[in-house]
mmCIF file of C-alpha atoms in Angstrom:
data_model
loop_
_atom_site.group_PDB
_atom_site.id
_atom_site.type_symbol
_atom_site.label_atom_id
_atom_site.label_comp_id
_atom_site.label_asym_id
_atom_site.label_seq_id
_atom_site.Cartn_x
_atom_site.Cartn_y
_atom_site.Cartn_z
ATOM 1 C CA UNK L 64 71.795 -15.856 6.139
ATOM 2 C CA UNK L 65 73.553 -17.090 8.791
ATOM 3 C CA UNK L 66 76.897 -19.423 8.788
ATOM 4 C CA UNK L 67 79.345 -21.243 11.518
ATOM 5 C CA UNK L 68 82.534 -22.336 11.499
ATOM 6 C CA UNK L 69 83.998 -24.798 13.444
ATOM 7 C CA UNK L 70 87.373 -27.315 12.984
ATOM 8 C CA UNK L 71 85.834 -30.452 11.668
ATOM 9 C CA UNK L 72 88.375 -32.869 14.699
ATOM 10 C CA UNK L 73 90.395 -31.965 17.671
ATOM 11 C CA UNK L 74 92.550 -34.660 19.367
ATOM 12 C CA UNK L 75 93.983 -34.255 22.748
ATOM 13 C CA UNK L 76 95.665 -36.019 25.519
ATOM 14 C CA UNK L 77 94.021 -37.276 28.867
ATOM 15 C CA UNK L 78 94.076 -34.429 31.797
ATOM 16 C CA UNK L 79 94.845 -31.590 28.653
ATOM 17 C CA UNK L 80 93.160 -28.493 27.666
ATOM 18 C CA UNK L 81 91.110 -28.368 24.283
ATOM 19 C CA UNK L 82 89.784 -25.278 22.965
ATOM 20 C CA UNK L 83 87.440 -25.810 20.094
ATOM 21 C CA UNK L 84 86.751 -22.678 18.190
ATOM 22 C CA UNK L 85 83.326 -21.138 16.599
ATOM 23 C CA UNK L 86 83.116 -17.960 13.981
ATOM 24 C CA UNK L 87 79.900 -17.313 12.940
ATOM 25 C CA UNK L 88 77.975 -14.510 9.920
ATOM 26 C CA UNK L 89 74.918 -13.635 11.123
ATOM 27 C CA UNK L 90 72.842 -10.885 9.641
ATOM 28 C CA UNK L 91 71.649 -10.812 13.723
ATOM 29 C CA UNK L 92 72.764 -11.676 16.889
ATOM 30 C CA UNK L 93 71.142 -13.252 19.650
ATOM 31 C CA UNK L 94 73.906 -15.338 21.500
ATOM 32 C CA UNK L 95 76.086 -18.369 20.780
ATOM 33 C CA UNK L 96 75.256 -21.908 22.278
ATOM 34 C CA UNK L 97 77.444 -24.745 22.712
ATOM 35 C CA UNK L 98 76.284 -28.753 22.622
ATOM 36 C CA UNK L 99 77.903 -32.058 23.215
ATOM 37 C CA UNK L 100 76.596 -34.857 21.270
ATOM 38 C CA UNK L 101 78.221 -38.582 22.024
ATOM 39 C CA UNK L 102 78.098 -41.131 18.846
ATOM 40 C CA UNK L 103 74.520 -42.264 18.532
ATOM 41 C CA UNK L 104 73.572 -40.066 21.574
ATOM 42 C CA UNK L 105 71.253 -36.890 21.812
ATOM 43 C CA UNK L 106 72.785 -33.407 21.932
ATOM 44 C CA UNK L 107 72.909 -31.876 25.431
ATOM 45 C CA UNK L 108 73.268 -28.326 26.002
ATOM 46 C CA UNK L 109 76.433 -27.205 27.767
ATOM 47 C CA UNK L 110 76.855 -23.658 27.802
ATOM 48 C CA UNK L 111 75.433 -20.376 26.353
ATOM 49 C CA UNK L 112 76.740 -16.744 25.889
ATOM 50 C CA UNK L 113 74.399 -13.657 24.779
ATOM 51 C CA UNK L 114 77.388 -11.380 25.913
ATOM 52 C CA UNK L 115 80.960 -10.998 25.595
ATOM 53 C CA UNK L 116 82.803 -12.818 28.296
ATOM 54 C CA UNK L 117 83.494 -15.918 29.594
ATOM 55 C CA UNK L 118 80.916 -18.516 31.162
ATOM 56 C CA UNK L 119 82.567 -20.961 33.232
ATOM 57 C CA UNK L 120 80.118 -24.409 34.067
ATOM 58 C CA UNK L 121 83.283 -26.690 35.939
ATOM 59 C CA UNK L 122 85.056 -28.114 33.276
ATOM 60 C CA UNK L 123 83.601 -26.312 30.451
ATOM 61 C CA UNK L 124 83.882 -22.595 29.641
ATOM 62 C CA UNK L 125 82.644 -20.771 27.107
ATOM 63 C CA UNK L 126 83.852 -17.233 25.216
ATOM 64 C CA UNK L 127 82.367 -15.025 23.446
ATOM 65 C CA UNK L 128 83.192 -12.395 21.404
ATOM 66 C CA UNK L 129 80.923 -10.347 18.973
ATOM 67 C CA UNK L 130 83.366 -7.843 17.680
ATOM 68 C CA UNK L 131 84.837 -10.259 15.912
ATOM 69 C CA UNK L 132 81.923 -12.898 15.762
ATOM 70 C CA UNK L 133 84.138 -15.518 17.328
ATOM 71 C CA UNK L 134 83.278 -17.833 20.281
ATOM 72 C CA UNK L 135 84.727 -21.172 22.006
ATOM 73 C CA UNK L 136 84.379 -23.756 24.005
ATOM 74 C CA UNK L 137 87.364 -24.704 26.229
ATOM 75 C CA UNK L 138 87.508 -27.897 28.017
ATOM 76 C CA UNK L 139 90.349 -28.816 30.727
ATOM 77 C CA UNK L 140 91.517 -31.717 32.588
ATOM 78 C CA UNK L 141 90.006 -33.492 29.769
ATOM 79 C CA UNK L 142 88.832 -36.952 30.483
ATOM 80 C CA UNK L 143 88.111 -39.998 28.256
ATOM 81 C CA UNK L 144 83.872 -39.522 28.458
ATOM 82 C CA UNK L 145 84.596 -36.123 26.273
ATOM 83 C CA UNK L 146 85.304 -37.624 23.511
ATOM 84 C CA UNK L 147 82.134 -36.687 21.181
ATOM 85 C CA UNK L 148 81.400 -34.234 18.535
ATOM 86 C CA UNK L 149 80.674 -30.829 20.069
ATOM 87 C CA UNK L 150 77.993 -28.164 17.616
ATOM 88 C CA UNK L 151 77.771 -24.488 18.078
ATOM 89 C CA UNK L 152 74.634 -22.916 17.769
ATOM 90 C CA UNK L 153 72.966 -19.982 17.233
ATOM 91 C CA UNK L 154 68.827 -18.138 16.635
ATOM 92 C CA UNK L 155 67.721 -16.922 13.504
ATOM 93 C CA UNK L 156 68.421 -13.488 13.909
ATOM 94 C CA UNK L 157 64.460 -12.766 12.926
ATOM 95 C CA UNK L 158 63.803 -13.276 16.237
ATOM 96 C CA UNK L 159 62.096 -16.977 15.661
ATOM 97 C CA UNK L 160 63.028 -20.311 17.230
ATOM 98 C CA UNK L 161 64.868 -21.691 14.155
ATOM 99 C CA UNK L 162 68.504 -22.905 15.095
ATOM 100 C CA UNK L 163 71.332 -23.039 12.814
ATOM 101 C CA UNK L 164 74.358 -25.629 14.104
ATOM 102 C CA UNK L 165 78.086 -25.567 13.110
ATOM 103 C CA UNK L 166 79.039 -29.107 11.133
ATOM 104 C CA UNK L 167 80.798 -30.025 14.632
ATOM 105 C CA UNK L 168 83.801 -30.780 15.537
ATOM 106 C CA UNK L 169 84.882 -33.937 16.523
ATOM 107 C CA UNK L 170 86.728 -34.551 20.040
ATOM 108 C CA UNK L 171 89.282 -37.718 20.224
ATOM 109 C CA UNK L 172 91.063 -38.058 23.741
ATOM 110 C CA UNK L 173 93.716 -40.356 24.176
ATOM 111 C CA UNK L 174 94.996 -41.895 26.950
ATOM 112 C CA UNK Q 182 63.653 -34.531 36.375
ATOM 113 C CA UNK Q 183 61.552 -35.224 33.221
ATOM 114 C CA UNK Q 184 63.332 -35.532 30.024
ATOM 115 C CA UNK Q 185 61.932 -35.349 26.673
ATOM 116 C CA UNK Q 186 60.081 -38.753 25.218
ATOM 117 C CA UNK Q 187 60.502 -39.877 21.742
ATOM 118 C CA UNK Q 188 58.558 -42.792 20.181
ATOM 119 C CA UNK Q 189 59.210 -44.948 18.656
ATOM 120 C CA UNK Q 190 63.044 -45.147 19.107
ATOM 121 C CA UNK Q 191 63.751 -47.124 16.130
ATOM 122 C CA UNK Q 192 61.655 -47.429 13.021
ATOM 123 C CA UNK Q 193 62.142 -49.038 9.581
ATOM 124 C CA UNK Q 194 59.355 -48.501 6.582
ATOM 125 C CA UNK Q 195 59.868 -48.959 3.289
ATOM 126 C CA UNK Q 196 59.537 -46.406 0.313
ATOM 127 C CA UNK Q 197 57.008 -44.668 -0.592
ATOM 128 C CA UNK Q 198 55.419 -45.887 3.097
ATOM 129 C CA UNK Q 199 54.271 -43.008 5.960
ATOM 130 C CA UNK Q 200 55.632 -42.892 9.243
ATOM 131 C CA UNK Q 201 54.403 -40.734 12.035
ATOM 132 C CA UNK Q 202 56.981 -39.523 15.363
ATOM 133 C CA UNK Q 203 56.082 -38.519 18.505
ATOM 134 C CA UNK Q 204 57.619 -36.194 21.107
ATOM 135 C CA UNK Q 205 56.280 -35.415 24.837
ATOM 136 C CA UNK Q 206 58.296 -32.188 25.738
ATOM 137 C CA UNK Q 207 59.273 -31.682 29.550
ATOM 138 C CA UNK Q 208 56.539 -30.562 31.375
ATOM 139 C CA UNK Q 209 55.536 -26.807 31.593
ATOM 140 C CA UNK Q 210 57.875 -26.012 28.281
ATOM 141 C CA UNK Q 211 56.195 -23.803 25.541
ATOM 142 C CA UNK Q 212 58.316 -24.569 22.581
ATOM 143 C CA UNK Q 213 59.033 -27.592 20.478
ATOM 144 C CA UNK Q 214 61.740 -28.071 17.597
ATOM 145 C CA UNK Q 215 62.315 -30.896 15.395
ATOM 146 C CA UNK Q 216 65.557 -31.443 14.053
ATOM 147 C CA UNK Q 217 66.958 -34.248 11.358
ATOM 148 C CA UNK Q 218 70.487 -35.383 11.441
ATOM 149 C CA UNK Q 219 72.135 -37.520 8.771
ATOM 150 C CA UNK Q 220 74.869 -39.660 9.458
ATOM 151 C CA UNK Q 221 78.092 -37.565 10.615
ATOM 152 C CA UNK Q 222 75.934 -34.119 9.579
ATOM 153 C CA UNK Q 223 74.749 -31.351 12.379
ATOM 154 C CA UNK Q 224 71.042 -31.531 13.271
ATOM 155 C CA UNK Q 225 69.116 -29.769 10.580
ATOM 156 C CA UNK Q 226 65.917 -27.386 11.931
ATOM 157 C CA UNK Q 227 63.041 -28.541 10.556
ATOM 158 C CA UNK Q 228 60.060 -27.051 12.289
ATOM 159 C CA UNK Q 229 58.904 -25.137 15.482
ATOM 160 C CA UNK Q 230 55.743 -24.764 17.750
ATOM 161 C CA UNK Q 231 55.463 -22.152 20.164
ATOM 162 C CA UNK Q 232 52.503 -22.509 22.597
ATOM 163 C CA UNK Q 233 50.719 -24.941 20.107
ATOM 164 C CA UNK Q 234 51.303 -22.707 17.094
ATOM 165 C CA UNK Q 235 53.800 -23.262 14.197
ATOM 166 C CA UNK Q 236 56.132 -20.519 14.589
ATOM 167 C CA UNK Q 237 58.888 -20.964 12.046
ATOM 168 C CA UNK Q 238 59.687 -23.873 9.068
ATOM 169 C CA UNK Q 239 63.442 -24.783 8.294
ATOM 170 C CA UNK Q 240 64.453 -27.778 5.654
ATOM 171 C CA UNK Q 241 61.245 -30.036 5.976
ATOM 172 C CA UNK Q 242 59.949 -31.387 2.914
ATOM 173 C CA UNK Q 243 56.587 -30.796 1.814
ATOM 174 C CA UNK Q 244 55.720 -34.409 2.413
ATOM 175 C CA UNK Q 245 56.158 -33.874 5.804
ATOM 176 C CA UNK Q 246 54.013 -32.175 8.923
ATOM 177 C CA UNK Q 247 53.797 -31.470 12.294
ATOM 178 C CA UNK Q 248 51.357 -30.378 14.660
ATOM 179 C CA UNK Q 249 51.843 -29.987 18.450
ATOM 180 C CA UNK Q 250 48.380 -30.678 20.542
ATOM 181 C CA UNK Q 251 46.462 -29.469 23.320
ATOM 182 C CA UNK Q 252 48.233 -31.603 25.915
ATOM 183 C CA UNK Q 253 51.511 -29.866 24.140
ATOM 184 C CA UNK Q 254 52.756 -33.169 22.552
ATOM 185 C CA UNK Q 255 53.847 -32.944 19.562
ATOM 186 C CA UNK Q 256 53.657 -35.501 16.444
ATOM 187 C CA UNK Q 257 55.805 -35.415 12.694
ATOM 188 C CA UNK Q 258 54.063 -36.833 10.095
ATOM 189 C CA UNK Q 259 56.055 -38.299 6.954
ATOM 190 C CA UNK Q 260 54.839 -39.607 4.090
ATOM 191 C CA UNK Q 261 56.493 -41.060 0.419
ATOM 192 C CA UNK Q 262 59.277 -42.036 2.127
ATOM 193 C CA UNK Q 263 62.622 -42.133 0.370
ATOM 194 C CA UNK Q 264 65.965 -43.700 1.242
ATOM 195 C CA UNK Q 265 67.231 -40.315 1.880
ATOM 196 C CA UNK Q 266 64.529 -39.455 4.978
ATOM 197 C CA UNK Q 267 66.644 -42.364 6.736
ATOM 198 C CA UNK Q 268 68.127 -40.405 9.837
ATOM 199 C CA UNK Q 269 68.241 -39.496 13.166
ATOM 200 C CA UNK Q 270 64.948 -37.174 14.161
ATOM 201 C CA UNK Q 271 65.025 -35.504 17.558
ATOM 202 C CA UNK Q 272 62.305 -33.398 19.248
ATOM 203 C CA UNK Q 273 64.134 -30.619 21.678
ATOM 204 C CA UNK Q 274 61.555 -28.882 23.853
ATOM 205 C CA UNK Q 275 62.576 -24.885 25.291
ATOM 206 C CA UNK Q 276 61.054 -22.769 28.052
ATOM 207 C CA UNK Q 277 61.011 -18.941 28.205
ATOM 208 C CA UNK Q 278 64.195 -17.373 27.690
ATOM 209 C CA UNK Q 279 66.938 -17.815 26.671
ATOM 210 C CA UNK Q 280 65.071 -20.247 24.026
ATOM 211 C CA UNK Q 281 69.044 -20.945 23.287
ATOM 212 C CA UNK Q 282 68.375 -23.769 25.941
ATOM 213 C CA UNK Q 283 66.713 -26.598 23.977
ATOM 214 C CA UNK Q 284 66.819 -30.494 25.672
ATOM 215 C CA UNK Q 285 66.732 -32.467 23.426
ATOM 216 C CA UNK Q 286 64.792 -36.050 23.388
ATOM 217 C CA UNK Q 287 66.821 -39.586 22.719
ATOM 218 C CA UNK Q 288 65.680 -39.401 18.950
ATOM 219 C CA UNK Q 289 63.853 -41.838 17.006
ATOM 220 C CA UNK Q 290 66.196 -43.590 14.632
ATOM 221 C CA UNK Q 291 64.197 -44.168 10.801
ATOM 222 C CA UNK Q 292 65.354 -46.185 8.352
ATOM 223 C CA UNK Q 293 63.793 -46.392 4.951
ATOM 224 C CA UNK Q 294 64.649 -49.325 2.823
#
């Protein structure tokens, strides 16, 4: 089976750095996914690593490491719109399209 | 650019009642997931098409079904409703690869008194 782990909140300061951390067990691998979702709001993709390495989208980055099945998501110059609940993702390992999410953890910035 | 389209956004039924959602992927995307997320809870996979075929089931409960149609919409049937099916459903559409790329639609909101 597969599982993710993720801190359930993070709460950081206006113009800061977050990092938000993902380990995962998979009995396969296809590539780690990250996805913002704002209260009542749909999830929007952000970022996506199949290989180790950092992906850098502006703000957002993303790392990857599958050595030691850990990824995260780092967010700078944080601004008040982040605040939401952020899910990592990842494929069944069969190969199909089903999609197991972290629980998410939830982003508070504060002024 | 297109988006995904949900209908209805909001939807109350009572027990035991059906209750049928609808999803219009983005244009030119082969796949479709639908997904149920409970207050405070991560989306939950419930069911896949690829190219108008089911390609893999998740948590979806016997009384419910899905079918995606020739003009690649997509529809989730649910019937005897319980208070527990109240949630968020959202229909995510995917193109080619990475399939790790999934938009997903605004959600229809059910609640099940």
């Amino acid at each position: 089976g597969q599982s993710l782990e993720q801190p359930s909140e993070v709460t950081a300061v206006e113009g800061a750095i977050v990092q938000i951390n993902c380990t995962y067990q998979t009995s396969g691998f296809y590539g780690l996914s990250w996805y913002q979702q704002h209260d009542g709001g749909a999830p929007t993709f952000l970022s996506y690593n199949a290989l180790d390495g950092l992906e850098e989208t502006g703000r957002f980055s993303s790392f990857l490491s599958r050595s030691d099945s850990y990824g995260y998501l780092l967010l700078q110059e944080l601004q008040m719109k982040d605040s939401a609940s952020y899910f990592c993702a990842v494929r069944d390992p069969t190969g199909g399209f089903k999609t197991i999410f972290g629980a998410g953890t939830r982003l508070f910035v504060k002024a | 650019a297109a988006g995904v389209i949900q209908s209805p956004r909001h939807l109350i039924k009572e027990k035991r009642e059906t209750a049928t959602l609808k999803c219009y992927p983005i244009p030119r995307h082969d796949t479709v997931y639908w997904y149920q997320q409970g207050p405070g809870q991560d989306p939950q996979f419930l069911i896949s098409f690829y190219e108008k075929m089911q390609s893999d089931k998740g948590s979806i409960p016997d009384r419910f079904s899905a079918q995606q149609f020739s003009d690649y919409h997509s529809e989730l049937n649910m019937s005897s409703l319980e208070l527990g099916d109240s949630a968020l459903y959202f229909c995510a559409s995917s193109l080619g690869a990475p399939r790790d790329t999934q938009y997903f639609g605004p959600g229809t909101r059910l609640t099940v008194l």
